[in-house]
PDB file of C-alpha atoms in Angstrom:
ATOM      1  CA  MET A   1      -0.115  -0.006   0.284  1.00 64.00           C
ATOM      2  CA  SER A   2       2.933   2.431   0.751  1.00 75.00           C
ATOM      3  CA  THR A   3       4.363   2.298  -3.041  1.00 90.00           C
ATOM      4  CA  TYR A   4       0.763   3.074  -4.150  1.00 95.00           C
ATOM      5  CA  ILE A   5       0.135   5.847  -2.128  1.00 96.00           C
ATOM      6  CA  TYR A   6       3.276   7.507  -2.812  1.00 97.00           C
ATOM      7  CA  GLU A   7       2.828   6.924  -6.836  1.00 97.00           C
ATOM      8  CA  THR A   8      -0.619   8.450  -6.371  1.00 97.00           C
ATOM      9  CA  VAL A   9       0.744  11.435  -4.863  1.00 98.00           C
ATOM     10  CA  GLN A  10       3.870  11.671  -7.716  1.00 98.00           C
ATOM     11  CA  SER A  11       1.176  11.325 -10.261  1.00 98.00           C
ATOM     12  CA  LEU A  12      -1.152  14.020  -8.820  1.00 97.00           C
ATOM     13  CA  ILE A  13       2.043  16.173  -8.691  1.00 98.00           C
ATOM     14  CA  GLU A  14       3.056  15.560 -11.881  1.00 98.00           C
ATOM     15  CA  LYS A  15      -0.359  16.003 -13.306  1.00 98.00           C
ATOM     16  CA  TYR A  16      -1.472  19.001 -11.812  1.00 98.00           C
ATOM     17  CA  ASN A  17       2.470  20.298 -11.738  1.00 98.00           C
ATOM     18  CA  THR A  18       1.859  21.454  -7.916  1.00 98.00           C
ATOM     19  CA  SER A  19       2.185  20.041  -4.789  1.00 98.00           C
ATOM     20  CA  ASP A  20       0.409  22.620  -2.899  1.00 98.00           C
ATOM     21  CA  PRO A  21      -3.017  21.373  -1.519  1.00 98.00           C
ATOM     22  CA  TYR A  22      -4.953  25.140  -1.729  1.00 96.00           C
ATOM     23  CA  ARG A  23      -4.216  24.824  -5.784  1.00 98.00           C
ATOM     24  CA  LEU A  24      -4.628  20.973  -6.171  1.00 98.00           C
ATOM     25  CA  ILE A  25      -8.085  21.466  -4.707  1.00 98.00           C
ATOM     26  CA  LYS A  26      -8.808  24.144  -6.982  1.00 98.00           C
ATOM     27  CA  LEU A  27      -7.656  22.366  -9.843  1.00 98.00           C
ATOM     28  CA  MET A  28      -9.309  19.163  -9.220  1.00 97.00           C
ATOM     29  CA  GLY A  29     -12.764  21.048  -8.465  1.00 97.00           C
ATOM     30  CA  ILE A  30     -13.202  20.020  -4.852  1.00 96.00           C
ATOM     31  CA  LYS A  31     -15.378  22.118  -3.013  1.00 96.00           C
ATOM     32  CA  LEU A  32     -13.544  23.882   0.223  1.00 96.00           C
ATOM     33  CA  VAL A  33     -15.648  25.089   3.170  1.00 93.00           C
ATOM     34  CA  TYR A  34     -15.051  26.568   6.357  1.00 92.00           C
ATOM     35  CA  MET A  35     -16.501  26.277   9.496  1.00 87.00           C
ATOM     36  CA  ASN A  36     -16.107  28.368  12.538  1.00 83.00           C
ATOM     37  CA  ASP A  37     -17.828  26.763  15.568  1.00 73.00           C
ATOM     38  CA  ALA A  38     -15.873  23.466  15.322  1.00 67.00           C
ATOM     39  CA  LYS A  39     -14.101  22.837  18.679  1.00 70.00           C
ATOM     40  CA  THR A  40     -12.195  19.424  18.219  1.00 71.00           C
ATOM     41  CA  LEU A  41     -13.012  18.583  14.517  1.00 77.00           C
ATOM     42  CA  MET A  42     -10.270  20.004  12.454  1.00 85.00           C
ATOM     43  CA  GLY A  43     -11.327  18.765   9.147  1.00 86.00           C
ATOM     44  CA  VAL A  44     -13.655  16.309   7.165  1.00 87.00           C
ATOM     45  CA  TYR A  45     -13.773  15.014   3.710  1.00 88.00           C
ATOM     46  CA  THR A  46     -17.032  14.134   1.821  1.00 87.00           C
ATOM     47  CA  VAL A  47     -19.020  13.461  -1.005  1.00 86.00           C
ATOM     48  CA  VAL A  48     -22.710  15.013  -1.347  1.00 81.00           C
ATOM     49  CA  LEU A  49     -24.428  15.177  -4.743  1.00 84.00           C
ATOM     50  CA  ARG A  50     -21.482  13.975  -6.379  1.00 84.00           C
ATOM     51  CA  GLN A  51     -19.782  17.119  -5.214  1.00 90.00           C
ATOM     52  CA  ARG A  52     -16.426  16.230  -3.519  1.00 92.00           C
ATOM     53  CA  THR A  53     -16.112  18.409  -0.521  1.00 92.00           C
ATOM     54  CA  ILE A  54     -13.532  19.287   1.986  1.00 93.00           C
ATOM     55  CA  ILE A  55     -14.498  21.225   5.316  1.00 90.00           C
ATOM     56  CA  ILE A  56     -11.825  22.551   7.483  1.00 90.00           C
ATOM     57  CA  ARG A  57     -12.202  24.524  10.900  1.00 87.00           C
ATOM     58  CA  GLN A  58     -11.576  28.366  10.325  1.00 86.00           C
ATOM     59  CA  ASN A  59      -8.735  28.728  12.659  1.00 85.00           C
ATOM     60  CA  LEU A  60      -6.263  25.872  12.102  1.00 85.00           C
ATOM     61  CA  GLY A  61      -3.293  28.464  11.212  1.00 86.00           C
ATOM     62  CA  LYS A  62      -0.065  26.634  10.297  1.00 89.00           C
ATOM     63  CA  LEU A  63      -1.526  23.545  10.737  1.00 91.00           C
ATOM     64  CA  LYS A  64      -4.011  24.185   7.656  1.00 93.00           C
ATOM     65  CA  LYS A  65      -1.993  23.027   4.974  1.00 95.00           C
ATOM     66  CA  SER A  66      -1.447  19.593   6.657  1.00 95.00           C
ATOM     67  CA  ILE A  67      -5.025  19.129   7.382  1.00 93.00           C
ATOM     68  CA  LEU A  68      -6.112  19.954   3.429  1.00 95.00           C
ATOM     69  CA  ALA A  69      -3.467  17.590   2.447  1.00 97.00           C
ATOM     70  CA  HIS A  70      -4.755  15.038   4.744  1.00 94.00           C
ATOM     71  CA  GLU A  71      -8.130  15.422   3.405  1.00 93.00           C
ATOM     72  CA  LEU A  72      -6.735  15.295  -0.116  1.00 96.00           C
ATOM     73  CA  GLY A  73      -5.538  11.926   0.730  1.00 95.00           C
ATOM     74  CA  HIS A  74      -9.265  10.618   1.370  1.00 92.00           C
ATOM     75  CA  ASP A  75     -10.598  12.181  -1.766  1.00 94.00           C
ATOM     76  CA  SER A  76      -7.412  10.063  -3.580  1.00 94.00           C
ATOM     77  CA  LEU A  77      -7.373   7.112  -1.788  1.00 93.00           C
ATOM     78  CA  HIS A  78     -10.749   6.524  -0.263  1.00 85.00           C
ATOM     79  CA  ARG A  79     -13.384   8.575  -2.193  1.00 79.00           C
ATOM     80  CA  HIS A  80     -14.882   4.914  -3.521  1.00 76.00           C
ATOM     81  CA  ILE A  81     -15.848   3.875   0.250  1.00 70.00           C
ATOM     82  CA  LYS A  82     -18.952   4.528   1.024  1.00 56.00           C
ATOM     83  CA  ASN A  83     -20.865   4.521   4.546  1.00 51.00           C
ATOM     84  CA  LYS A  84     -24.330   2.837   5.607  1.00 47.00           C
ATOM     85  CA  ASP A  85     -26.069   5.622   4.057  1.00 48.00           C
ATOM     86  CA  ASN A  86     -24.473   5.025   0.513  1.00 43.00           C
ATOM     87  CA  MET A  87     -22.327   8.412   1.318  1.00 46.00           C
ATOM     88  CA  VAL A  88     -18.559   9.043   1.491  1.00 47.00           C
ATOM     89  CA  ASN A  89     -17.658  10.575   4.503  1.00 49.00           C
ATOM     90  CA  PHE A  90     -14.877  10.322   6.863  1.00 47.00           C
ATOM     91  CA  LEU A  91     -16.124  12.336   9.843  1.00 47.00           C
ATOM     92  CA  ASP A  92     -17.505   9.205  11.958  1.00 36.00           C
ATOM     93  CA  ASP A  93     -15.642   7.581  14.883  1.00 38.00           C
ATOM     94  CA  ALA A  94     -13.004   6.386  12.454  1.00 41.00           C
ATOM     95  CA  LEU A  95     -11.681  10.034  12.374  1.00 40.00           C
ATOM     96  CA  TYR A  96     -10.326   9.644  16.132  1.00 42.00           C
ATOM     97  CA  ALA A  97      -9.520   5.758  15.814  1.00 49.00           C
ATOM     98  CA  PRO A  98      -5.532   5.624  16.705  1.00 49.00           C
ATOM     99  CA  TYR A  99      -4.683   2.934  14.406  1.00 55.00           C
ATOM    100  CA  ASP A 100      -7.445   2.961  11.758  1.00 70.00           C
ATOM    101  CA  SER A 101      -5.865   2.317   8.382  1.00 83.00           C
ATOM    102  CA  LYS A 102      -7.741   4.866   6.261  1.00 85.00           C
ATOM    103  CA  GLU A 103      -6.662   7.803   8.813  1.00 86.00           C
ATOM    104  CA  MET A 104      -2.968   6.267   8.648  1.00 90.00           C
ATOM    105  CA  GLU A 105      -3.239   6.352   5.061  1.00 92.00           C
ATOM    106  CA  ALA A 106      -4.577   9.762   4.281  1.00 92.00           C
ATOM    107  CA  ASN A 107      -1.501  10.837   6.700  1.00 92.00           C
ATOM    108  CA  ILE A 108       1.244   8.832   4.287  1.00 95.00           C
ATOM    109  CA  PHE A 109      -0.431  10.739   1.608  1.00 96.00           C
ATOM    110  CA  ALA A 110      -0.025  14.209   3.199  1.00 96.00           C
ATOM    111  CA  CYS A 111       3.453  13.769   4.352  1.00 97.00           C
ATOM    112  CA  HIS A 112       4.631  12.623   0.877  1.00 98.00           C
ATOM    113  CA  LEU A 113       2.581  15.286  -0.816  1.00 98.00           C
ATOM    114  CA  LEU A 114       4.268  17.934   1.227  1.00 98.00           C
ATOM    115  CA  ILE A 115       7.459  16.723   2.026  1.00 98.00           C
ATOM    116  CA  PRO A 116       9.584  16.542  -1.087  1.00 98.00           C
ATOM    117  CA  ASP A 117      11.792  13.629  -1.411  1.00 96.00           C
ATOM    118  CA  ASP A 118      15.108  15.257  -2.401  1.00 96.00           C
ATOM    119  CA  ARG A 119      14.766  18.054   0.293  1.00 97.00           C
ATOM    120  CA  PHE A 120      13.935  15.646   2.770  1.00 96.00           C
ATOM    121  CA  LEU A 121      16.630  13.324   1.756  1.00 94.00           C
ATOM    122  CA  SER A 122      19.360  15.917   1.744  1.00 95.00           C
ATOM    123  CA  LEU A 123      18.501  17.315   5.204  1.00 95.00           C
ATOM    124  CA  TYR A 124      18.425  13.542   6.387  1.00 92.00           C
ATOM    125  CA  LYS A 125      21.883  13.052   5.383  1.00 89.00           C
ATOM    126  CA  GLU A 126      22.772  16.274   7.162  1.00 91.00           C
ATOM    127  CA  ASN A 127      21.286  14.706  10.275  1.00 88.00           C
ATOM    128  CA  LEU A 128      19.123  17.507  10.883  1.00 92.00           C
ATOM    129  CA  PRO A 129      16.786  16.768  13.911  1.00 91.00           C
ATOM    130  CA  PHE A 130      12.971  15.852  12.689  1.00 91.00           C
ATOM    131  CA  ALA A 131      11.812  18.848  14.767  1.00 92.00           C
ATOM    132  CA  GLU A 132      13.967  21.091  12.489  1.00 94.00           C
ATOM    133  CA  MET A 133      12.530  19.483   9.180  1.00 95.00           C
ATOM    134  CA  ALA A 134       9.011  19.977  10.900  1.00 94.00           C
ATOM    135  CA  ASN A 135       9.787  23.748  10.838  1.00 95.00           C
ATOM    136  CA  ILE A 136      11.417  23.912   7.284  1.00 97.00           C
ATOM    137  CA  PHE A 137       8.448  21.969   6.166  1.00 98.00           C
ATOM    138  CA  GLU A 138       5.899  23.533   7.782  1.00 96.00           C
ATOM    139  CA  VAL A 139       4.647  20.202   8.878  1.00 96.00           C
ATOM    140  CA  PRO A 140       3.592  18.339  12.183  1.00 93.00           C
ATOM    141  CA  ILE A 141       6.941  16.476  13.410  1.00 92.00           C
ATOM    142  CA  GLU A 142       4.983  12.964  13.057  1.00 91.00           C
ATOM    143  CA  PHE A 143       4.655  13.659   9.307  1.00 93.00           C
ATOM    144  CA  VAL A 144       8.594  14.310   9.319  1.00 94.00           C
ATOM    145  CA  ASN A 145       8.746  11.000  11.303  1.00 91.00           C
ATOM    146  CA  LEU A 146       5.974   8.959   8.819  1.00 92.00           C
ATOM    147  CA  LYS A 147       8.098  10.018   5.872  1.00 94.00           C
ATOM    148  CA  SER A 148      11.359   8.853   6.949  1.00 92.00           C
ATOM    149  CA  TYR A 149       9.356   5.390   7.994  1.00 89.00           C
ATOM    150  CA  GLU A 150       7.838   5.241   4.643  1.00 92.00           C
ATOM    151  CA  LEU A 151      10.924   5.982   2.406  1.00 92.00           C
ATOM    152  CA  TYR A 152      12.568   3.281   4.566  1.00 88.00           C
ATOM    153  CA  LYS A 153      10.261   0.827   3.753  1.00 88.00           C
ATOM    154  CA  MET A 154      10.387   1.566   0.190  1.00 90.00           C
ATOM    155  CA  GLY A 155      14.168   0.988   0.301  1.00 88.00           C
ATOM    156  CA  MET A 156      14.797   4.850  -0.470  1.00 88.00           C
ATOM    157  CA  LEU A 157      16.595   5.445   2.959  1.00 84.00           C
ATOM    158  CA  ASP A 158      18.902   3.962   5.181  1.00 77.00           C
ATOM    159  CA  ALA A 159      18.098   3.532   8.534  1.00 68.00           C
ATOM    160  CA  LYS A 160      21.332   4.833  10.178  1.00 60.00           C
ATOM    161  CA  SER A 161      20.844   6.451  13.501  1.00 49.00           C
ATOM    162  CA  TYR A 162      17.240   7.447  13.464  1.00 53.00           C
ATOM    163  CA  CYS A 163      14.430   5.150  15.052  1.00 53.00           C
ATOM    164  CA  PHE A 164      11.477   5.111  13.024  1.00 56.00           C
ATOM    165  CA  ASP A 165       8.419   5.013  15.068  1.00 56.00           C
ATOM    166  CA  ARG A 166       5.089   5.184  13.160  1.00 54.00           C
ATOM    167  CA  PRO A 167       2.687   7.358  14.557  1.00 58.00           C
ATOM    168  CA  SER A 168      -0.855   6.624  15.325  1.00 57.00           C
ATOM    169  CA  GLY A 169      -3.499   7.563  12.656  1.00 57.00           C
ATOM    170  CA  ASP A 170      -5.080   9.981  15.298  1.00 59.00           C
ATOM    171  CA  PHE A 171      -1.972  11.949  16.016  1.00 58.00           C
ATOM    172  CA  LEU A 172      -3.418  14.877  14.146  1.00 60.00           C
ATOM    173  CA  SER A 173      -6.570  15.417  16.535  1.00 59.00           C
ATOM    174  CA  LYS A 174      -4.810  14.110  19.758  1.00 56.00           C
ATOM    175  CA  ASN A 175      -1.713  16.375  19.631  1.00 54.00           C
ATOM    176  CA  TYR A 176      -3.214  19.232  17.501  1.00 60.00           C
ATOM    177  CA  GLY A 177      -7.239  19.231  17.636  1.00 53.00           C
TER     178      GLY A 177
END
């Protein structure tokens, strides 16, 4: 699955000539809706009447780009999955399930979209701490950790001195919500 997600991201970047989630949402015809009164929910992906829609909390600050990339992951990877009401909706209990595979896949998609391989590998070879990489890429540190773990699994990265710890699928809501 890791290679499939990686290739899906690379195909999107190549097709639309951008890795910017804002531009991708617009170019892909996905409706973006902001909500003001959400307390814990950061984002949701849904399809209603064939309209692909991402709904995100208004006040996410620097985290907005990461949440948009995560929800784009649901669009690209899970659009075909329907719930009991025959709707595509990633809001239910799965959003906060620590080891839910769909949430983890969306996180993997987001880390590949937001962290370019060449820049990551260059910083990795310089032994730059993951916290500093997270600041450079403007992503949660868990995305940097996940990127290293996924590149290692695909044989694109040697283990060197870093310890790979795959974060749980709910780290965005748990640590940043």
